[in-house]
Amino acid sequence: MSSLNEDQAKEYWRRNVSLMVKLMVIWFVVSYGCGIILVDVLNSIQIGGYKLGFWFAQQGSIYVFVGLIFYYAKKMGDLDREFGVDEDE
Amino acid sequence: MELQALTYIVVGFTFALYIGIAIWARAGSTKDFYVAGGGINPIQNGMATAADWMSAASFISMAGLIALSYGGYGGSVFLMGWTGGYVILAMLLAPYLRKYGKFTVPEFIGDRFYSKSARAVAVVCLIICSVTYVIGQMKGVGVAFSRFLEVDYDTGLYVGMTIVFFYAVLGGMKGITYTQIAQYCVLILAYTIPAIFISLQLTGNPLPQLGLGSTLIGTDVYLLDKLDMVVTDLGFKEYTTNVRLSGINMFAYTLSLMIGTAGLPHVIIRFFTVPKVKDARSSAGWALVFIAILYTTAPAVAGMARLNLMQTIEPTPGEYLAIDERPQWFKNWEKTGLLAFEDKNGDGRIQYSADPEVNEMTKVDNDIIVLANPEIAKLPNWVIALVAAGGLAAALSTAAGLLLAISSAISHDLLKGMLTPNISEKTELNASRAAMAVAIAGAGYLGLNPPGFAAGTVALAFGLAASSIFPALMMGIFSKGITKEGAIAGMVGGIGVTLFYVFQHKGIMFIPGTAWIEPGGANWFFGIEPNAFGCVGAVVNFAIAFAVSKVTAAPPKEVQELVEHIRVPAGAGEATGH
């Protein structure tokens, strides 16, 4: 069972949610923001052969998604250790 | 060596491999059968999830969808939608469901919403969306086998069913997981090898992801600029900016595919197979890494193959391909009916145009793009044989994952959970195997006699998962106040609205002539096409659930404690059935 008291559990959850919200904002900005909403604006910038908006929609957002998940996994691992709820005895 | 003989050898070798693995990894307990013994490491699980996830549609059709049907940029909905869902899974669902530590998705919904009815509704939603999805896969299995082994469709499907039957019934989740790891290796090699060669030929860059943004070999013209020019010359919309219907539709489509991905039961149950909560988090990341290898290659395959196709038909501007001079691969694909032309003006040349009056390329099937790639690039026959094995691996692995989700819903949720709770583990294991056999037979029957709606099924499955299972799981984890009445009403309402919208535009069960609203975009809700409607269904689900929960009695204290409990990773223990 979890060894946290009520306040610790609340704090742990609050920090988890706040990390999640930050990362979900990035998730939204790269995919829906850069890939769809602002695509025309970004397409006026060209990097190599790629129009930037097109690149975000077809490649860039996927790379960012991968980064987001591993960053989340790492930060949550740190948080688990800080609160003593990690699973490595 | 002859292509046909080589194909038999390569495909035969991979099948022997899958069956060998199934025998080695056969399941001895319900825990092996449902969650592969719970001891799969996150990288292995990521690979298996990737194979499970990438279906025949991802492997064979996606590049073609991007290149042809969705005309370039519009195809981004699949690229972002089918990968972005993993971010949601990794942060919002997988770790908590793993912590909860049971075998199936309906089991969680039943416990969290303290109601057997909620569990039953979840089982029904799960079966509707898995069955719709599996029909599409069985068709893929039949088509892939018949094309590659040159047998008829029915024989192809029987062969596929036998193989799946063998390793899924014998090994359950354990057999499926290890087989899928092998299938992933086969399918990713088969996809990337031709792509690397084509990228080298066109741009000199061995990485297709970079090749798409490079200059064409021997010139200083960028590949994408050239492609834009070639397609607009023939009257098509510019490849890099061609929007699918409207910005709102692109948005809704991407969102529906994302939350559909996060709500697909056969993907979610994969995260029950890893030992720890933190493994569930990183496992989603590994899954996405392995998926991204294919998904970032796909746009390059799409763009490059489209350019090759256009330049084959119009080698120099204004000078169309003479019918007598068409290349061998062109003739090969005419035989399959996937590529067809008609010399309307009788000038002995094949004119390609966006204008249907003038256009003489009467058929360019989406599937051409991946399947014909090795031939277009003049790669040796063994590569073509490998692509065959890759396509089969993709179709088989997804079908097996879905069938497992269906059979565990039947044996674990319906039988053990509701009808006969006292059966022994041995009886349950036998029941799971029987349910699997029935599910395969049923899926095979539907594959042989596909209902009228086979074509639209994959997109529909996503819409249904997005509008029913995803919101229920989200609310179960993130809100302590949602009541059983709220959750049930939400699921029924969400899936109902989605089915209603799809059927009113595409016909009841897709039977032609039963749509009661004029087809086409005029009556679409905010211009959203039916395939993209799952996200609206999800919004309806959330809204109903919150409204109903406001007016019903709050959930009991132990349920609120359960929600607290799953939010903290320590003490996850092993996944159990009890």
PDB file of N, CA and C in Angstrom, chain A:
ATOM      1  N   MET A   1       0.833  -1.205   0.000  1.00  0.00           N
ATOM      2  CA  MET A   1       0.000   0.000   0.000  1.00  0.00           C
ATOM      3  C   MET A   1       0.866   1.254   0.000  1.00  0.00           C
ATOM      4  N   SER A   2       0.257   2.307  -0.408  1.00  0.00           N
ATOM      5  CA  SER A   2       1.022   3.550  -0.476  1.00  0.00           C
ATOM      6  C   SER A   2       1.346   4.030   0.925  1.00  0.00           C
ATOM      7  N   SER A   3       2.557   4.567   1.061  1.00  0.00           N
ATOM      8  CA  SER A   3       3.006   4.963   2.392  1.00  0.00           C
ATOM      9  C   SER A   3       2.786   6.455   2.618  1.00  0.00           C
ATOM     10  N   LEU A   4       2.062   7.112   1.728  1.00  0.00           N
ATOM     11  CA  LEU A   4       1.897   8.564   1.853  1.00  0.00           C
ATOM     12  C   LEU A   4       0.722   8.901   2.759  1.00  0.00           C
ATOM     13  N   ASN A   5       0.882   9.987   3.549  1.00  0.00           N
ATOM     14  CA  ASN A   5      -0.291  10.479   4.264  1.00  0.00           C
ATOM     15  C   ASN A   5      -1.102  11.357   3.324  1.00  0.00           C
ATOM     16  N   GLU A   6      -2.226  11.826   3.795  1.00  0.00           N
ATOM     17  CA  GLU A   6      -3.160  12.502   2.886  1.00  0.00           C
ATOM     18  C   GLU A   6      -2.553  13.729   2.214  1.00  0.00           C
ATOM     19  N   ASP A   7      -1.830  14.547   3.018  1.00  0.00           N
ATOM     20  CA  ASP A   7      -1.234  15.761   2.455  1.00  0.00           C
ATOM     21  C   ASP A   7      -0.179  15.436   1.407  1.00  0.00           C
ATOM     22  N   GLN A   8       0.655  14.427   1.732  1.00  0.00           N
ATOM     23  CA  GLN A   8       1.694  14.037   0.768  1.00  0.00           C
ATOM     24  C   GLN A   8       1.070  13.529  -0.516  1.00  0.00           C
ATOM     25  N   ALA A   9       0.031  12.717  -0.373  1.00  0.00           N
ATOM     26  CA  ALA A   9      -0.631  12.171  -1.551  1.00  0.00           C
ATOM     27  C   ALA A   9      -1.179  13.299  -2.416  1.00  0.00           C
ATOM     28  N   LYS A  10      -1.779  14.307  -1.761  1.00  0.00           N
ATOM     29  CA  LYS A  10      -2.309  15.461  -2.500  1.00  0.00           C
ATOM     30  C   LYS A  10      -1.209  16.190  -3.243  1.00  0.00           C
ATOM     31  N   GLU A  11      -0.083  16.401  -2.541  1.00  0.00           N
ATOM     32  CA  GLU A  11       1.036  17.132  -3.126  1.00  0.00           C
ATOM     33  C   GLU A  11       1.635  16.351  -4.305  1.00  0.00           C
ATOM     34  N   TYR A  12       1.773  15.024  -4.102  1.00  0.00           N
ATOM     35  CA  TYR A  12       2.300  14.166  -5.166  1.00  0.00           C
ATOM     36  C   TYR A  12       1.418  14.277  -6.411  1.00  0.00           C
ATOM     37  N   TRP A  13       0.114  14.197  -6.200  1.00  0.00           N
ATOM     38  CA  TRP A  13      -0.836  14.249  -7.316  1.00  0.00           C
ATOM     39  C   TRP A  13      -0.809  15.620  -7.981  1.00  0.00           C
ATOM     40  N   ARG A  14      -0.732  16.683  -7.144  1.00  0.00           N
ATOM     41  CA  ARG A  14      -0.711  18.035  -7.695  1.00  0.00           C
ATOM     42  C   ARG A  14       0.488  18.221  -8.618  1.00  0.00           C
ATOM     43  N   ARG A  15       1.651  17.718  -8.171  1.00  0.00           N
ATOM     44  CA  ARG A  15       2.852  17.900  -8.996  1.00  0.00           C
ATOM     45  C   ARG A  15       2.809  17.038 -10.249  1.00  0.00           C
ATOM     46  N   ASN A  16       2.250  15.850 -10.133  1.00  0.00           N
ATOM     47  CA  ASN A  16       2.052  14.992 -11.292  1.00  0.00           C
ATOM     48  C   ASN A  16       1.166  15.710 -12.324  1.00  0.00           C
ATOM     49  N   VAL A  17       0.032  16.234 -11.848  1.00  0.00           N
ATOM     50  CA  VAL A  17      -0.905  16.887 -12.771  1.00  0.00           C
ATOM     51  C   VAL A  17      -0.259  18.123 -13.385  1.00  0.00           C
ATOM     52  N   SER A  18       0.504  18.878 -12.592  1.00  0.00           N
ATOM     53  CA  SER A  18       1.072  20.103 -13.147  1.00  0.00           C
ATOM     54  C   SER A  18       2.110  19.770 -14.232  1.00  0.00           C
ATOM     55  N   LEU A  19       2.915  18.718 -14.007  1.00  0.00           N
ATOM     56  CA  LEU A  19       3.859  18.276 -15.038  1.00  0.00           C
ATOM     57  C   LEU A  19       3.106  17.854 -16.302  1.00  0.00           C
ATOM     58  N   MET A  20       2.030  17.084 -16.073  1.00  0.00           N
ATOM     59  CA  MET A  20       1.222  16.577 -17.178  1.00  0.00           C
ATOM     60  C   MET A  20       0.638  17.717 -18.007  1.00  0.00           C
ATOM     61  N   VAL A  21       0.094  18.707 -17.301  1.00  0.00           N
ATOM     62  CA  VAL A  21      -0.532  19.823 -18.008  1.00  0.00           C
ATOM     63  C   VAL A  21       0.493  20.562 -18.872  1.00  0.00           C
ATOM     64  N   LYS A  22       1.690  20.802 -18.294  1.00  0.00           N
ATOM     65  CA  LYS A  22       2.720  21.490 -19.073  1.00  0.00           C
ATOM     66  C   LYS A  22       3.051  20.715 -20.348  1.00  0.00           C
ATOM     67  N   LEU A  23       3.231  19.406 -20.180  1.00  0.00           N
ATOM     68  CA  LEU A  23       3.618  18.604 -21.339  1.00  0.00           C
ATOM     69  C   LEU A  23       2.480  18.497 -22.348  1.00  0.00           C
ATOM     70  N   MET A  24       1.243  18.451 -21.857  1.00  0.00           N
ATOM     71  CA  MET A  24       0.109  18.383 -22.788  1.00  0.00           C
ATOM     72  C   MET A  24      -0.034  19.692 -23.567  1.00  0.00           C
ATOM     73  N   VAL A  25       0.356  20.803 -22.952  1.00  0.00           N
ATOM     74  CA  VAL A  25       0.331  22.071 -23.686  1.00  0.00           C
ATOM     75  C   VAL A  25       1.317  22.010 -24.855  1.00  0.00           C
ATOM     76  N   ILE A  26       2.529  21.485 -24.581  1.00  0.00           N
ATOM     77  CA  ILE A  26       3.498  21.349 -25.672  1.00  0.00           C
ATOM     78  C   ILE A  26       2.949  20.421 -26.759  1.00  0.00           C
ATOM     79  N   TRP A  27       2.359  19.305 -26.293  1.00  0.00           N
ATOM     80  CA  TRP A  27       1.746  18.328 -27.207  1.00  0.00           C
ATOM     81  C   TRP A  27       0.737  19.029 -28.128  1.00  0.00           C
ATOM     82  N   PHE A  28      -0.082  19.882 -27.536  1.00  0.00           N
ATOM     83  CA  PHE A  28      -1.103  20.574 -28.322  1.00  0.00           C
ATOM     84  C   PHE A  28      -0.467  21.586 -29.281  1.00  0.00           C
ATOM     85  N   VAL A  29       0.513  22.323 -28.769  1.00  0.00           N
ATOM     86  CA  VAL A  29       1.118  23.374 -29.598  1.00  0.00           C
ATOM     87  C   VAL A  29       1.824  22.788 -30.828  1.00  0.00           C
ATOM     88  N   VAL A  30       2.608  21.703 -30.638  1.00  0.00           N
ATOM     89  CA  VAL A  30       3.327  21.188 -31.815  1.00  0.00           C
ATOM     90  C   VAL A  30       2.394  20.528 -32.825  1.00  0.00           C
ATOM     91  N   SER A  31       1.361  19.822 -32.345  1.00  0.00           N
ATOM     92  CA  SER A  31       0.523  19.117 -33.310  1.00  0.00           C
ATOM     93  C   SER A  31      -0.580  20.028 -33.844  1.00  0.00           C
ATOM     94  N   TYR A  32      -1.513  20.392 -32.982  1.00  0.00           N
ATOM     95  CA  TYR A  32      -2.640  21.210 -33.453  1.00  0.00           C
ATOM     96  C   TYR A  32      -2.204  22.634 -33.782  1.00  0.00           C
ATOM     97  N   GLY A  33      -1.290  23.179 -32.975  1.00  0.00           N
ATOM     98  CA  GLY A  33      -0.842  24.551 -33.191  1.00  0.00           C
ATOM     99  C   GLY A  33      -0.006  24.682 -34.452  1.00  0.00           C
ATOM    100  N   CYS A  34       1.193  24.055 -34.425  1.00  0.00           N
ATOM    101  CA  CYS A  34       2.112  24.215 -35.559  1.00  0.00           C
ATOM    102  C   CYS A  34       1.646  23.430 -36.782  1.00  0.00           C
ATOM    103  N   GLY A  35       1.024  22.266 -36.543  1.00  0.00           N
ATOM    104  CA  GLY A  35       0.681  21.404 -37.669  1.00  0.00           C
ATOM    105  C   GLY A  35      -0.621  21.771 -38.361  1.00  0.00           C
ATOM    106  N   ILE A  36      -1.548  22.428 -37.656  1.00  0.00           N
ATOM    107  CA  ILE A  36      -2.854  22.707 -38.269  1.00  0.00           C
ATOM    108  C   ILE A  36      -3.218  24.190 -38.203  1.00  0.00           C
ATOM    109  N   ILE A  37      -3.296  24.762 -36.982  1.00  0.00           N
ATOM    110  CA  ILE A  37      -3.823  26.128 -36.863  1.00  0.00           C
ATOM    111  C   ILE A  37      -2.894  27.143 -37.524  1.00  0.00           C
ATOM    112  N   LEU A  38      -1.594  27.038 -37.212  1.00  0.00           N
ATOM    113  CA  LEU A  38      -0.652  28.046 -37.722  1.00  0.00           C
ATOM    114  C   LEU A  38       0.113  27.560 -38.948  1.00  0.00           C
ATOM    115  N   VAL A  39      -0.413  26.515 -39.582  1.00  0.00           N
ATOM    116  CA  VAL A  39       0.379  25.883 -40.639  1.00  0.00           C
ATOM    117  C   VAL A  39       0.749  26.854 -41.759  1.00  0.00           C
ATOM    118  N   ASP A  40      -0.197  27.723 -42.145  1.00  0.00           N
ATOM    119  CA  ASP A  40       0.088  28.633 -43.263  1.00  0.00           C
ATOM    120  C   ASP A  40       1.177  29.642 -42.911  1.00  0.00           C
ATOM    121  N   VAL A  41       1.100  30.136 -41.658  1.00  0.00           N
ATOM    122  CA  VAL A  41       2.120  31.085 -41.216  1.00  0.00           C
ATOM    123  C   VAL A  41       3.497  30.425 -41.251  1.00  0.00           C
ATOM    124  N   LEU A  42       3.569  29.225 -40.657  1.00  0.00           N
ATOM    125  CA  LEU A  42       4.859  28.546 -40.573  1.00  0.00           C
ATOM    126  C   LEU A  42       5.372  28.101 -41.949  1.00  0.00           C
ATOM    127  N   ASN A  43       4.439  27.855 -42.871  1.00  0.00           N
ATOM    128  CA  ASN A  43       4.874  27.441 -44.202  1.00  0.00           C
ATOM    129  C   ASN A  43       5.663  28.521 -44.930  1.00  0.00           C
ATOM    130  N   SER A  44       5.557  29.781 -44.456  1.00  0.00           N
ATOM    131  CA  SER A  44       6.329  30.828 -45.112  1.00  0.00           C
ATOM    132  C   SER A  44       7.806  30.738 -44.719  1.00  0.00           C
ATOM    133  N   ILE A  45       8.082  29.930 -43.692  1.00  0.00           N
ATOM    134  CA  ILE A  45       9.487  29.709 -43.333  1.00  0.00           C
ATOM    135  C   ILE A  45       9.923  28.392 -43.971  1.00  0.00           C
ATOM    136  N   GLN A  46      11.071  28.423 -44.638  1.00  0.00           N
ATOM    137  CA  GLN A  46      11.532  27.196 -45.278  1.00  0.00           C
ATOM    138  C   GLN A  46      12.848  26.752 -44.654  1.00  0.00           C
ATOM    139  N   ILE A  47      12.893  25.474 -44.223  1.00  0.00           N
ATOM    140  CA  ILE A  47      14.147  24.951 -43.689  1.00  0.00           C
ATOM    141  C   ILE A  47      14.572  23.791 -44.571  1.00  0.00           C
ATOM    142  N   GLY A  48      15.694  23.940 -45.265  1.00  0.00           N
ATOM    143  CA  GLY A  48      16.066  22.949 -46.274  1.00  0.00           C
ATOM    144  C   GLY A  48      14.941  22.890 -47.295  1.00  0.00           C
ATOM    145  N   GLY A  49      14.525  21.662 -47.623  1.00  0.00           N
ATOM    146  CA  GLY A  49      13.442  21.529 -48.597  1.00  0.00           C
ATOM    147  C   GLY A  49      12.069  21.539 -47.962  1.00  0.00           C
ATOM    148  N   TYR A  50      12.019  21.664 -46.622  1.00  0.00           N
ATOM    149  CA  TYR A  50      10.738  21.579 -45.929  1.00  0.00           C
ATOM    150  C   TYR A  50      10.123  22.943 -45.677  1.00  0.00           C
ATOM    151  N   LYS A  51       8.833  23.082 -45.994  1.00  0.00           N
ATOM    152  CA  LYS A  51       8.084  24.198 -45.423  1.00  0.00           C
ATOM    153  C   LYS A  51       7.855  23.828 -43.968  1.00  0.00           C
ATOM    154  N   LEU A  52       8.050  24.774 -43.058  1.00  0.00           N
ATOM    155  CA  LEU A  52       8.082  24.424 -41.634  1.00  0.00           C
ATOM    156  C   LEU A  52       6.759  23.823 -41.131  1.00  0.00           C
ATOM    157  N   GLY A  53       5.633  24.398 -41.535  1.00  0.00           N
ATOM    158  CA  GLY A  53       4.341  23.886 -41.080  1.00  0.00           C
ATOM    159  C   GLY A  53       4.117  22.459 -41.551  1.00  0.00           C
ATOM    160  N   PHE A  54       4.423  22.213 -42.798  1.00  0.00           N
ATOM    161  CA  PHE A  54       4.302  20.874 -43.373  1.00  0.00           C
ATOM    162  C   PHE A  54       5.212  19.895 -42.627  1.00  0.00           C
ATOM    163  N   TRP A  55       6.426  20.349 -42.303  1.00  0.00           N
ATOM    164  CA  TRP A  55       7.360  19.491 -41.590  1.00  0.00           C
ATOM    165  C   TRP A  55       6.817  19.116 -40.211  1.00  0.00           C
ATOM    166  N   PHE A  56       6.268  20.108 -39.493  1.00  0.00           N
ATOM    167  CA  PHE A  56       5.685  19.820 -38.182  1.00  0.00           C
ATOM    168  C   PHE A  56       4.567  18.795 -38.308  1.00  0.00           C
ATOM    169  N   ALA A  57       3.722  18.956 -39.311  1.00  0.00           N
ATOM    170  CA  ALA A  57       2.572  18.071 -39.459  1.00  0.00           C
ATOM    171  C   ALA A  57       2.998  16.653 -39.815  1.00  0.00           C
ATOM    172  N   GLN A  58       4.056  16.500 -40.615  1.00  0.00           N
ATOM    173  CA  GLN A  58       4.379  15.161 -41.088  1.00  0.00           C
ATOM    174  C   GLN A  58       5.556  14.511 -40.369  1.00  0.00           C
ATOM    175  N   GLN A  59       6.412  15.290 -39.741  1.00  0.00           N
ATOM    176  CA  GLN A  59       7.570  14.696 -39.073  1.00  0.00           C
ATOM    177  C   GLN A  59       7.776  15.239 -37.656  1.00  0.00           C
ATOM    178  N   GLY A  60       7.861  16.562 -37.572  1.00  0.00           N
ATOM    179  CA  GLY A  60       8.309  17.210 -36.344  1.00  0.00           C
ATOM    180  C   GLY A  60       7.488  16.836 -35.130  1.00  0.00           C
ATOM    181  N   SER A  61       6.142  16.845 -35.282  1.00  0.00           N
ATOM    182  CA  SER A  61       5.311  16.564 -34.118  1.00  0.00           C
ATOM    183  C   SER A  61       5.605  15.161 -33.582  1.00  0.00           C
ATOM    184  N   ILE A  62       5.877  14.196 -34.463  1.00  0.00           N
ATOM    185  CA  ILE A  62       6.135  12.825 -34.005  1.00  0.00           C
ATOM    186  C   ILE A  62       7.415  12.765 -33.164  1.00  0.00           C
ATOM    187  N   TYR A  63       8.466  13.471 -33.619  1.00  0.00           N
ATOM    188  CA  TYR A  63       9.702  13.484 -32.821  1.00  0.00           C
ATOM    189  C   TYR A  63       9.436  14.097 -31.440  1.00  0.00           C
ATOM    190  N   VAL A  64       8.659  15.186 -31.418  1.00  0.00           N
ATOM    191  CA  VAL A  64       8.379  15.829 -30.131  1.00  0.00           C
ATOM    192  C   VAL A  64       7.575  14.891 -29.226  1.00  0.00           C
ATOM    193  N   PHE A  65       6.603  14.168 -29.797  1.00  0.00           N
ATOM    194  CA  PHE A  65       5.804  13.227 -28.988  1.00  0.00           C
ATOM    195  C   PHE A  65       6.708  12.225 -28.266  1.00  0.00           C
ATOM    196  N   VAL A  66       7.667  11.659 -29.002  1.00  0.00           N
ATOM    197  CA  VAL A  66       8.568  10.675 -28.399  1.00  0.00           C
ATOM    198  C   VAL A  66       9.330  11.312 -27.234  1.00  0.00           C
ATOM    199  N   GLY A  67       9.862  12.528 -27.492  1.00  0.00           N
ATOM    200  CA  GLY A  67      10.599  13.231 -26.450  1.00  0.00           C
ATOM    201  C   GLY A  67       9.739  13.480 -25.218  1.00  0.00           C
ATOM    202  N   LEU A  68       8.487  13.892 -25.440  1.00  0.00           N
ATOM    203  CA  LEU A  68       7.595  14.200 -24.318  1.00  0.00           C
ATOM    204  C   LEU A  68       7.387  12.992 -23.412  1.00  0.00           C
ATOM    205  N   ILE A  69       7.174  11.821 -24.005  1.00  0.00           N
ATOM    206  CA  ILE A  69       6.886  10.633 -23.188  1.00  0.00           C
ATOM    207  C   ILE A  69       8.099  10.261 -22.329  1.00  0.00           C
ATOM    208  N   PHE A  70       9.294  10.277 -22.946  1.00  0.00           N
ATOM    209  CA  PHE A  70      10.468   9.891 -22.153  1.00  0.00           C
ATOM    210  C   PHE A  70      10.777  10.931 -21.075  1.00  0.00           C
ATOM    211  N   TYR A  71      10.556  12.208 -21.406  1.00  0.00           N
ATOM    212  CA  TYR A  71      10.761  13.245 -20.404  1.00  0.00           C
ATOM    213  C   TYR A  71       9.799  13.034 -19.236  1.00  0.00           C
ATOM    214  N   TYR A  72       8.541  12.758 -19.558  1.00  0.00           N
ATOM    215  CA  TYR A  72       7.537  12.515 -18.523  1.00  0.00           C
ATOM    216  C   TYR A  72       7.941  11.319 -17.655  1.00  0.00           C
ATOM    217  N   ALA A  73       8.366  10.218 -18.331  1.00  0.00           N
ATOM    218  CA  ALA A  73       8.736   9.013 -17.583  1.00  0.00           C
ATOM    219  C   ALA A  73       9.894   9.313 -16.636  1.00  0.00           C
ATOM    220  N   LYS A  74      10.855  10.113 -17.109  1.00  0.00           N
ATOM    221  CA  LYS A  74      12.016  10.424 -16.286  1.00  0.00           C
ATOM    222  C   LYS A  74      11.620  11.296 -15.097  1.00  0.00           C
ATOM    223  N   LYS A  75      10.862  12.362 -15.383  1.00  0.00           N
ATOM    224  CA  LYS A  75      10.458  13.277 -14.298  1.00  0.00           C
ATOM    225  C   LYS A  75       9.595  12.577 -13.257  1.00  0.00           C
ATOM    226  N   MET A  76       8.726  11.691 -13.717  1.00  0.00           N
ATOM    227  CA  MET A  76       7.876  10.974 -12.764  1.00  0.00           C
ATOM    228  C   MET A  76       8.703  10.007 -11.929  1.00  0.00           C
ATOM    229  N   GLY A  77       9.734   9.433 -12.549  1.00  0.00           N
ATOM    230  CA  GLY A  77      10.635   8.572 -11.788  1.00  0.00           C
ATOM    231  C   GLY A  77      11.277   9.362 -10.652  1.00  0.00           C
ATOM    232  N   ASP A  78      11.726  10.606 -10.975  1.00  0.00           N
ATOM    233  CA  ASP A  78      12.322  11.471  -9.949  1.00  0.00           C
ATOM    234  C   ASP A  78      11.311  11.772  -8.842  1.00  0.00           C
ATOM    235  N   LEU A  79      10.086  12.083  -9.267  1.00  0.00           N
ATOM    236  CA  LEU A  79       9.043  12.434  -8.303  1.00  0.00           C
ATOM    237  C   LEU A  79       8.732  11.244  -7.386  1.00  0.00           C
ATOM    238  N   ASP A  80       8.656  10.046  -7.994  1.00  0.00           N
ATOM    239  CA  ASP A  80       8.408   8.837  -7.198  1.00  0.00           C
ATOM    240  C   ASP A  80       9.473   8.668  -6.125  1.00  0.00           C
ATOM    241  N   ARG A  81      10.749   8.882  -6.526  1.00  0.00           N
ATOM    242  CA  ARG A  81      11.838   8.710  -5.552  1.00  0.00           C
ATOM    243  C   ARG A  81      11.740   9.752  -4.445  1.00  0.00           C
ATOM    244  N   GLU A  82      11.430  11.004  -4.851  1.00  0.00           N
ATOM    245  CA  GLU A  82      11.343  12.085  -3.867  1.00  0.00           C
ATOM    246  C   GLU A  82      10.297  11.768  -2.800  1.00  0.00           C
ATOM    247  N   PHE A  83       9.190  11.168  -3.211  1.00  0.00           N
ATOM    248  CA  PHE A  83       8.120  10.857  -2.268  1.00  0.00           C
ATOM    249  C   PHE A  83       8.236   9.444  -1.703  1.00  0.00           C
ATOM    250  N   GLY A  84       9.329   8.745  -2.096  1.00  0.00           N
ATOM    251  CA  GLY A  84       9.510   7.387  -1.580  1.00  0.00           C
ATOM    252  C   GLY A  84       8.439   6.416  -2.026  1.00  0.00           C
ATOM    253  N   VAL A  85       7.878   6.637  -3.219  1.00  0.00           N
ATOM    254  CA  VAL A  85       6.869   5.692  -3.694  1.00  0.00           C
ATOM    255  C   VAL A  85       7.344   4.951  -4.945  1.00  0.00           C
ATOM    256  N   ASP A  86       8.685   5.006  -5.201  1.00  0.00           N
ATOM    257  CA  ASP A  86       9.155   4.266  -6.366  1.00  0.00           C
ATOM    258  C   ASP A  86       9.159   2.778  -6.042  1.00  0.00           C
ATOM    259  N   GLU A  87       9.223   1.981  -7.115  1.00  0.00           N
ATOM    260  CA  GLU A  87       8.997   0.558  -6.919  1.00  0.00           C
ATOM    261  C   GLU A  87      10.271  -0.263  -6.823  1.00  0.00           C
ATOM    262  N   ASP A  88      11.458   0.406  -6.858  1.00  0.00           N
ATOM    263  CA  ASP A  88      12.691  -0.360  -6.722  1.00  0.00           C
ATOM    264  C   ASP A  88      13.064  -0.455  -5.255  1.00  0.00           C
ATOM    265  N   GLU A  89      12.774  -1.577  -4.672  1.00  0.00           N
ATOM    266  CA  GLU A  89      13.087  -1.722  -3.251  1.00  0.00           C
ATOM    267  C   GLU A  89      14.605  -1.689  -3.040  1.00  0.00           C
TER     268      GLU A  89
END
